[in-house]
Amino acid sequence: MPGYSKFIEKKRIFLIEKNLANSMSLSKLLVNEGYDLYNFNFNERIITSLQSYQPDLILLNVHSLRNDSNDFFGYIEERTKKDPLPILFLNPFSKIKNIVRDNYLSLVDNISSPKKIDELLYRIERIIDISHNMQRLKNENLSLDDEVIEQKIKKLIAQESEERLATILDSVEAFIYIKDTDYQYQYANKKLRDLFGKSMEEIVNKDDFEFFDNATALHLRENDKQVIEYGKRLAEEEVNTGKDGLITTAFVSVKLPLFAENGIVYALCGISTEITKRKQAEDELKRAISLLEERHNQLKDTQAQLVQAEKMAALGTLVAGVAHEVNNPTNYISISSYTLQNDLNSFRKDVSEMVIDSEKETIDYFESQFNKFQKSLLNILEGSERIRMIVQDLKSFSRLDESEKKEVNLVEILESTLRIIKTQFQNPMEIVTAYNFVEKIECYPAQLGQVFLNILLNSYHAILQKQKVSEKNLIGKIEVILDGNPNEVKITISDNGCGMPEDVKLKMFEPFFTTKPVGQGTGLGLSISYGIIEKHKGIINVQSTLGKGTSIIIIIPYLA
């Protein structure tokens, strides 16, 4: 390691390593670093050399000792009583703990594989320095008794260990700290000091409220309480957010209680690893997924509206053709029926004059035959009139009436429609209105009136159906709510009727689809209403729950 050699004045190291490859590698490294190196591979030579020389350090692999290692450590123990012999074991602690416990070795350290060059050289220099300092203390305090000298030596070793630990902690890429039972910092490693931008003196005896915002400090305090008050280990993510809801800092924190000899917690030690970038990326990903889901739902809604619009346009074209084809023969039937009615009346008059003097039975016979013809003819006329009305509705659906736009107040249209619909009510019915928008809008008034009429009639029939099937004593209720803003107008018509299942909701705007009995509905009312709202550049939505009721929401852009 560059820089080490200039501080070394041929310090003597005894290397005991029987593995040839390891021995050569270590020898080359230590010689290059300027150490005076002696290699050994069996015990007798070591003891002999120790009797002649005082090494600065013994670098020892215990596996290199022969079976008589007790003799070696016995000699070391006796020698250490006079002069300390530092030993750095090239083995893990588990391999040397019995040796350290059973033998008096004043200076012992160990380093496990794989050995890092920097760490090895640091350990060598450290233990040599401690050995020299101990010798210096002993020389300076010859007048003191052995117990005092021993205490000073222990203090020196402890102080050096603390400094070494602090050096190691400062190099760790994590925030490491110690807080006392008043939640005040007593230690902070370099990474945490850099985060706060403070020196150790400025951090010690300060709590989190000095360095974090109030919400973050309170959150940290609650976590610290669990550790200090309950003596429990805590491991969790501590995520802090700003006022905008975005993550500012995030940590994975492990907090451990530190116990005194009496079992009482006297401090906590925390190790926090910053995961801010990862949590911010996760948060951004969640927001992106949420936005994608929102856009996807909007796209699905738009697609559904486009499909519905295309379907309605295609049906409109088809219906227009059907209406045109049906209209011509219907006109023939209608005109011919009226002509036939006139001819029949004339013929009846002529026959009546011819049989005026005939017997009553003859007159009654002709009269009954004329009545039968007349009844059949009236049925034909009624049927043709119904066909004519259906054709008219079909035309309205396929090509809405091109009447002129007007600026009107929707309240007036709704009130007028409600007055009409009330004439249909045979059972008790409650109508609730809330008009929160009174401005005029540009629209086709008659057509919107037709939409409101169709929806209100459906609400009325849904309530009748529920009264008939399940709740005879049900008081029907229809709510009409009008809201608006500078951009659009919203009309909501709700009822407490029978509601509808999903399959009916999907078909309710299709022409000729109806849930009413045969002869009571053409199934064109809501289809025409859909086309009218689309003509106003608006949308019509349906919310319905089977057995509870239905709400129709109409939104029209405010064009006035």
XYZ file of C-alpha atoms in Angstrom:
560
model
C 0.000 0.000 0.000
C 1.625 3.285 -1.096
C 2.702 5.450 1.792
C 3.189 2.731 4.394
C 6.909 2.121 3.794
C 8.039 5.619 4.699
C 6.710 5.174 8.246
C 8.340 1.785 8.767
C 11.881 1.466 10.062
C 12.553 -2.196 9.292
C 10.010 -3.555 11.720
C 10.606 -7.260 12.230
C 7.814 -9.749 11.444
C 7.904 -13.511 12.054
C 5.664 -15.224 9.471
C 4.480 -18.737 10.355
C 2.671 -20.148 7.321
C 3.206 -23.701 6.022
C 1.161 -23.154 2.824
C 3.864 -22.354 0.291
C 1.675 -20.247 -2.019
C 0.345 -18.147 0.865
C 3.799 -17.796 2.347
C 5.307 -16.550 -0.915
C 2.465 -14.118 -1.522
C 2.627 -12.626 1.978
C 6.438 -12.507 1.913
C 6.493 -10.563 -1.328
C 3.889 -8.087 -0.045
C 5.584 -7.452 3.304
C 9.104 -7.156 1.896
C 7.826 -4.641 -0.676
C 6.306 -2.667 2.185
C 9.726 -2.463 3.891
C 9.315 -5.012 6.691
C 12.163 -7.216 7.897
C 10.577 -10.625 7.306
C 11.445 -14.064 8.758
C 9.697 -17.167 7.438
C 9.079 -20.246 9.606
C 7.254 -23.512 9.043
C 7.891 -25.520 12.228
C 7.934 -24.793 15.936
C 11.509 -25.481 17.016
C 13.011 -22.816 14.800
C 10.451 -20.249 15.994
C 11.208 -20.716 19.684
C 14.944 -20.649 19.005
C 14.583 -17.394 17.010
C 12.385 -15.879 19.716
C 15.081 -16.528 22.265
C 17.493 -14.515 20.133
C 15.267 -11.810 18.679
C 12.368 -9.587 19.725
C 9.915 -9.432 16.752
C 7.558 -6.501 16.350
C 4.815 -8.931 15.287
C 4.157 -12.653 14.891
C 1.990 -13.331 11.838
C 0.596 -16.805 12.535
C -1.552 -19.412 10.809
C -2.421 -21.835 13.634
C -2.736 -24.682 11.118
C 1.002 -24.320 10.486
C 1.858 -25.333 14.077
C 2.721 -28.926 14.879
C 1.012 -31.010 17.538
C 3.260 -29.503 20.212
C 1.610 -26.084 19.827
C 1.075 -26.037 23.601
C 4.826 -25.709 24.021
C 4.830 -22.768 21.648
C 2.013 -20.928 23.429
C 3.494 -21.796 26.793
C 6.714 -20.097 25.767
C 4.730 -17.107 24.413
C 2.880 -16.777 27.726
C 6.088 -16.741 29.754
C 7.779 -14.385 27.320
C 4.802 -11.991 27.353
C 5.107 -11.500 31.108
C 8.394 -9.725 30.434
C 7.899 -8.240 26.990
C 4.575 -8.149 25.091
C 4.576 -10.279 21.949
C 1.844 -9.149 19.574
C 0.281 -11.879 17.410
C -1.920 -11.425 14.339
C -3.696 -14.701 13.547
C -4.421 -15.483 9.902
C -7.523 -17.384 11.001
C -11.156 -16.642 11.879
C -11.924 -16.062 15.535
C -13.724 -19.409 15.825
C -10.374 -21.156 15.214
C -8.439 -19.217 17.853
C -10.962 -18.492 20.615
C -9.817 -21.441 22.764
C -6.216 -20.318 22.401
C -7.064 -16.733 23.369
C -9.135 -17.866 26.340
C -6.730 -20.438 27.681
C -3.487 -18.536 27.153
C -2.484 -15.098 28.415
C -1.902 -13.130 25.239
C -1.830 -9.393 25.817
C -1.918 -8.392 22.167
C -4.013 -10.536 19.873
C -5.891 -9.788 16.662
C -7.111 -11.895 13.796
C -8.019 -11.495 10.127
C -10.112 -13.960 8.146
C -10.024 -14.881 4.481
C -10.389 -13.530 1.930
C -7.722 -11.091 3.070
C -7.773 -7.595 1.658
C -4.321 -6.037 1.318
C -5.366 -2.693 2.838
C -7.041 -4.382 5.799
C -4.086 -6.705 6.417
C -1.534 -3.869 6.390
C -3.789 -1.771 8.612
C -4.069 -4.593 11.168
C -0.301 -5.209 11.125
C 0.527 -1.526 11.683
C -2.199 -1.163 14.317
C -1.095 -4.029 16.523
C 2.586 -3.041 16.198
C 1.720 0.532 17.252
C -0.232 -0.712 20.280
C 2.685 -2.940 21.246
C 5.147 -0.052 21.015
C 2.838 2.252 23.027
C 2.462 -0.366 25.728
C 6.249 -0.720 25.943
C 6.604 3.050 26.100
C 4.058 3.271 28.934
C 5.816 0.542 30.804
C 9.161 2.312 30.458
C 7.677 5.662 31.543
C 5.934 4.221 34.586
C 8.535 1.920 36.104
C 7.765 3.455 39.474
C 4.083 2.443 39.281
C 2.821 -0.936 40.331
C 1.799 -3.556 37.789
C -1.949 -3.060 38.393
C -1.816 0.631 37.478
C 0.258 -0.136 34.421
C -2.215 -2.838 33.370
C -5.167 -0.417 33.718
C -3.394 2.178 31.590
C -2.625 -0.431 28.967
C -6.285 -1.570 28.883
C -7.445 2.025 28.533
C -5.020 2.556 25.668
C -6.286 -0.538 23.872
C -9.941 0.449 24.459
C -9.321 3.979 23.188
C -7.579 2.668 20.102
C -10.438 0.219 19.476
C -12.991 3.012 19.663
C -11.004 5.098 17.197
C -10.704 2.134 14.879
C -14.452 1.449 15.155
C -15.217 5.096 14.380
C -12.955 4.910 11.327
C -14.775 1.810 10.107
C -18.248 3.288 10.733
C -17.304 6.476 8.880
C -16.465 4.408 5.807
C -19.824 2.559 5.781
C -22.384 3.606 3.126
C -25.197 3.785 5.671
C -26.436 6.258 8.274
C -25.327 4.980 11.697
C -26.230 6.751 14.916
C -26.778 6.318 18.648
C -29.503 8.123 20.620
C -29.947 8.214 24.382
C -33.234 7.680 26.235
C -34.102 11.359 25.717
C -33.960 10.679 21.949
C -30.890 12.884 21.591
C -28.015 11.965 19.312
C -24.839 10.840 21.049
C -23.064 9.636 17.937
C -23.435 10.089 14.166
C -21.167 8.611 11.527
C -19.744 10.669 8.661
C -22.578 9.888 6.236
C -25.177 11.155 8.685
C -23.067 14.203 9.552
C -22.845 14.978 5.831
C -26.629 14.601 5.487
C -27.204 17.113 8.284
C -24.305 19.295 7.176
C -23.156 19.439 10.818
C -20.106 18.453 12.831
C -20.276 15.875 15.609
C -20.253 18.650 18.227
C -23.258 20.292 16.519
C -25.230 17.021 16.440
C -24.572 15.582 19.920
C -27.392 16.277 22.457
C -29.776 17.400 19.652
C -32.943 15.521 18.666
C -34.640 14.957 15.313
C -36.684 18.172 15.554
C -33.420 20.051 15.008
C -32.809 18.389 11.634
C -36.199 17.341 10.172
C -39.604 18.938 9.627
C -42.152 18.460 12.407
C -44.115 15.613 10.735
C -40.974 13.622 9.925
C -39.504 14.145 13.405
C -42.753 12.980 15.027
C -42.758 9.847 12.873
C -39.145 9.065 13.811
C -39.904 9.727 17.480
C -42.751 7.192 17.466
C -40.433 4.541 16.042
C -37.710 5.386 18.579
C -40.220 5.073 21.441
C -40.961 1.464 20.512
C -37.270 0.651 20.739
C -36.474 2.545 23.957
C -39.696 2.043 25.923
C -40.382 -1.577 24.932
C -36.833 -2.742 24.247
C -37.833 -4.214 20.907
C -35.938 -4.377 17.654
C -37.574 -2.374 14.890
C -37.049 -2.747 11.154
C -39.138 -0.787 8.680
C -39.152 1.656 5.822
C -39.270 5.298 6.919
C -40.664 7.331 4.027
C -40.959 11.112 4.262
C -43.029 13.211 1.878
C -43.289 16.914 1.131
C -46.393 19.087 1.012
C -47.012 18.048 -2.604
C -47.243 14.402 -1.574
C -43.997 13.478 -3.333
C -41.312 11.448 -1.557
C -38.428 13.580 -0.277
C -36.374 10.962 1.613
C -36.778 7.257 2.288
C -34.763 4.839 4.406
C -34.727 1.208 5.395
C -34.013 1.515 9.110
C -33.010 -1.078 11.683
C -33.117 0.180 15.276
C -31.748 -1.869 18.166
C -32.014 -1.295 21.927
C -28.730 -1.125 23.865
C -29.009 -2.695 27.313
C -27.038 -1.882 30.459
C -25.811 -4.657 32.791
C -29.037 -4.348 34.822
C -31.120 -5.089 31.703
C -32.425 -1.543 31.279
C -32.276 0.137 27.870
C -29.859 3.059 28.018
C -29.721 3.947 24.298
C -30.681 2.860 20.820
C -28.469 2.213 17.821
C -29.848 2.877 14.380
C -28.629 1.828 10.956
C -30.475 3.440 8.052
C -29.845 2.787 4.376
C -31.138 5.417 1.982
C -33.578 4.131 -0.640
C -34.928 7.514 -1.734
C -34.251 7.030 -5.443
C -35.785 3.565 -5.444
C -38.899 4.689 -3.559
C -39.232 7.750 -5.789
C -38.982 5.491 -8.837
C -41.609 3.150 -7.321
C -43.836 6.126 -6.543
C -43.453 7.483 -10.070
C -44.218 4.024 -11.447
C -47.375 3.800 -9.324
C -48.457 7.244 -10.493
C -47.730 6.271 -14.101
C -49.725 3.035 -13.749
C -52.608 4.948 -12.154
C -52.511 7.485 -14.992
C -52.400 4.686 -17.562
C -55.383 2.996 -15.926
C -57.262 6.305 -15.948
C -56.381 6.901 -19.607
C -57.292 3.302 -20.400
C -60.706 3.730 -18.776
C -61.208 7.002 -20.645
C -60.239 5.256 -23.867
C -62.676 2.444 -23.137
C -65.458 4.965 -22.468
C -64.600 6.870 -25.630
C -64.463 3.641 -27.605
C -67.837 2.582 -26.227
C -69.304 5.951 -27.203
C -67.785 5.697 -30.688
C -69.097 2.158 -31.116
C -72.521 3.301 -29.956
C -72.404 6.309 -32.286
C -71.351 4.152 -35.240
C -74.036 1.632 -34.424
C -76.658 4.340 -34.147
C -75.498 5.906 -37.420
C -75.673 2.546 -39.196
C -79.068 1.847 -37.708
C -80.165 5.329 -38.704
C -79.284 4.655 -42.329
C -81.087 1.311 -42.221
C -84.114 2.754 -40.492
C -84.329 5.619 -42.954
C -84.480 3.112 -45.812
C -87.088 0.987 -44.040
C -89.165 4.063 -43.212
C -89.076 5.176 -46.832
C -90.060 1.743 -48.155
C -92.827 1.292 -45.586
C -94.163 4.812 -46.061
C -95.211 4.357 -49.715
C -97.446 1.274 -49.331
C -98.780 2.748 -46.074
C -99.905 5.831 -48.003
C -101.571 3.586 -50.603
C -103.415 1.714 -47.848
C -104.409 4.909 -46.074
C -105.666 6.669 -49.231
C -107.418 3.546 -50.498
C -109.037 3.040 -47.115
C -110.465 6.560 -47.060
C -111.673 6.108 -50.662
C -113.195 2.762 -49.771
C -114.887 4.343 -46.753
C -116.435 7.031 -48.932
C -117.533 4.468 -51.533
C -118.985 2.244 -48.827
C -120.969 5.134 -47.366
C -122.297 6.021 -50.819
C -123.158 2.390 -51.526
C -124.889 2.124 -48.171
C -126.961 5.193 -48.966
C -127.968 3.777 -52.350
C -128.868 0.365 -50.914
C -130.866 1.993 -48.124
C -132.961 3.870 -50.697
C -133.472 0.701 -52.741
C -134.675 -1.434 -49.841
C -136.661 1.258 -48.066
C -139.923 -0.585 -48.713
C -138.484 -4.056 -48.045
C -139.139 -6.163 -45.042
C -137.403 -5.359 -41.785
C -135.306 -8.541 -41.898
C -133.843 -7.534 -45.263
C -133.045 -4.035 -43.998
C -131.436 -5.424 -40.795
C -129.353 -7.847 -42.858
C -127.899 -5.117 -45.019
C -127.379 -2.890 -41.973
C -125.422 -5.598 -40.124
C -123.264 -6.285 -43.184
C -122.493 -2.593 -43.599
C -121.556 -2.363 -39.908
C -119.119 -5.294 -40.264
C -117.544 -3.686 -43.309
C -117.407 -0.375 -41.495
C -115.701 -1.924 -38.435
C -113.115 -3.716 -40.570
C -112.481 -0.532 -42.449
C -112.004 1.430 -39.217
C -109.446 -1.201 -38.060
C -107.605 -0.765 -41.349
C -107.604 3.020 -40.922
C -106.417 2.761 -37.294
C -103.652 0.356 -38.297
C -102.483 2.565 -41.139
C -102.461 5.568 -38.791
C -100.320 3.590 -36.337
C -97.965 2.622 -39.157
C -97.826 6.282 -40.184
C -96.823 7.300 -36.644
C -94.160 4.580 -36.514
C -92.768 5.750 -39.845
C -92.723 9.315 -38.523
C -90.775 8.194 -35.432
C -88.405 6.252 -37.663
C -87.778 9.363 -39.710
C -87.178 11.346 -36.538
C -84.641 8.765 -35.426
C -82.818 8.526 -38.745
C -82.825 12.233 -39.568
C -83.791 14.453 -36.695
C -86.029 17.371 -37.379
C -83.964 20.255 -38.679
C -85.852 22.899 -36.750
C -84.102 26.135 -35.813
C -81.942 26.444 -32.737
C -83.126 28.782 -30.009
C -81.878 30.178 -26.738
C -84.189 28.840 -24.076
C -84.273 28.170 -20.365
C -84.264 24.416 -19.736
C -86.369 24.951 -16.615
C -89.271 25.977 -18.849
C -88.903 22.867 -21.027
C -88.688 20.567 -17.987
C -91.694 22.160 -16.280
C -93.748 21.965 -19.483
C -92.838 18.290 -19.919
C -93.689 17.518 -16.277
C -97.105 19.108 -16.719
C -97.737 16.816 -19.683
C -96.478 13.697 -17.926
C -98.587 14.338 -14.810
C -101.721 13.714 -16.857
C -100.552 10.108 -17.278
C -100.243 9.447 -13.539
C -102.995 7.228 -12.172
C -101.200 6.204 -8.963
C -99.750 8.522 -6.277
C -96.440 9.929 -7.482
C -93.953 12.305 -5.868
C -91.968 14.614 -8.124
C -88.956 16.448 -6.700
C -87.178 19.147 -8.665
C -83.954 21.040 -8.016
C -83.052 23.683 -10.577
C -79.549 24.970 -9.874
C -79.043 26.463 -13.309
C -81.304 29.139 -14.775
C -79.225 30.453 -17.688
C -80.420 30.095 -21.272
C -78.665 27.690 -23.599
C -78.712 27.297 -27.366
C -80.581 24.101 -28.341
C -83.484 22.511 -30.200
C -86.249 23.012 -27.594
C -88.890 20.700 -29.062
C -86.424 17.878 -29.444
C -85.112 18.198 -25.878
C -88.712 18.223 -24.709
C -89.201 14.938 -26.554
C -86.125 13.483 -24.805
C -87.361 14.530 -21.356
C -90.839 13.169 -22.135
C -89.492 9.766 -23.219
C -87.293 9.436 -20.123
C -90.020 10.557 -17.719
C -92.520 8.113 -19.279
C -89.995 5.287 -18.849
C -89.490 6.286 -15.197
C -93.253 6.261 -14.651
C -93.650 2.799 -16.234
C -90.695 1.452 -14.202
C -92.409 2.586 -10.981
C -95.722 1.024 -12.083
C -93.893 -2.234 -12.824
C -92.347 -2.288 -9.342
C -95.705 -1.503 -7.710
C -97.337 -4.279 -9.686
C -94.708 -6.975 -9.090
C -93.241 -6.405 -5.629
C -94.325 -3.297 -3.718
C -97.979 -2.424 -4.114
C -97.799 0.296 -1.451
C -94.706 1.918 -2.968
C -94.976 5.701 -3.337
C -93.371 6.438 -6.674
C -90.714 9.130 -6.691
C -89.102 10.930 -9.612
C -86.280 13.445 -9.109
C -85.312 16.011 -11.718
C -82.062 17.883 -11.034
C -80.619 20.600 -13.268
C -77.012 21.718 -12.757
C -74.652 23.745 -14.882
C -71.376 25.581 -15.224
C -69.820 27.826 -17.889
C -68.932 24.733 -19.945
C -71.902 22.369 -19.790
C -75.396 21.634 -18.494
C -76.248 18.470 -16.588
C -79.779 17.050 -16.294
C -80.345 14.067 -14.000
C -83.681 12.214 -13.975
C -83.917 9.507 -11.300
C -86.675 7.134 -10.171
C -87.229 4.482 -7.508
C -88.676 2.017 -9.978
C -87.759 -1.555 -10.815
C -84.343 -0.779 -12.314
C -82.859 -2.917 -15.045
C -80.260 -5.687 -15.449
C -77.034 -5.235 -17.425
C -78.310 -6.933 -20.586
C -81.195 -4.472 -20.784
C -78.872 -1.487 -20.188
C -76.743 -2.594 -23.145
C -79.751 -2.667 -25.516
C -81.930 0.157 -24.226
C -80.916 2.659 -26.933
C -81.389 0.216 -29.822
C -84.398 0.848 -32.113
C -87.440 -1.374 -31.488
C -86.006 -2.753 -28.237
C -88.639 -2.557 -25.505
C -89.496 -4.350 -22.274
C -93.159 -3.354 -22.534
C -95.849 -5.851 -23.602
C -96.613 -6.198 -27.300
C -98.667 -3.289 -28.590
C -97.715 -0.923 -25.752
C -94.427 0.438 -27.123
C -92.492 0.762 -30.355
C -89.008 0.725 -28.738
C -88.051 3.948 -30.510
C -88.348 6.503 -27.711
C -84.858 6.135 -26.205
C -83.282 5.569 -29.627
C -84.621 8.907 -30.790
C -83.564 10.511 -27.499
C -80.021 9.207 -27.967
C -79.867 10.742 -31.443
C -81.190 14.090 -30.198
C -78.579 14.308 -27.423
C -75.839 13.322 -29.885
C -77.060 16.068 -32.208
C -76.526 18.517 -29.328
C -72.912 17.216 -29.018
C -73.846 15.818 -25.625
C -73.722 12.451 -23.894
C -76.314 10.342 -22.120
C -75.314 7.925 -19.351
C -77.332 5.363 -17.432
C -76.926 4.188 -13.841
C -79.348 1.481 -12.771
C -79.649 -1.108 -10.000
C -82.139 -3.916 -10.401
C -84.926 -3.553 -7.848
C -83.819 -0.089 -6.671
C -84.168 2.381 -9.507
C -82.532 4.166 -12.418
C -80.789 7.486 -13.049
C -80.392 8.965 -16.527
C -77.675 11.638 -16.748
C -77.633 13.975 -19.727
C -74.713 16.354 -20.284
C -74.973 19.030 -22.976
C -72.239 21.558 -23.833
C -73.197 25.120 -22.936
C -73.317 26.774 -26.361
C -75.169 30.021 -25.579
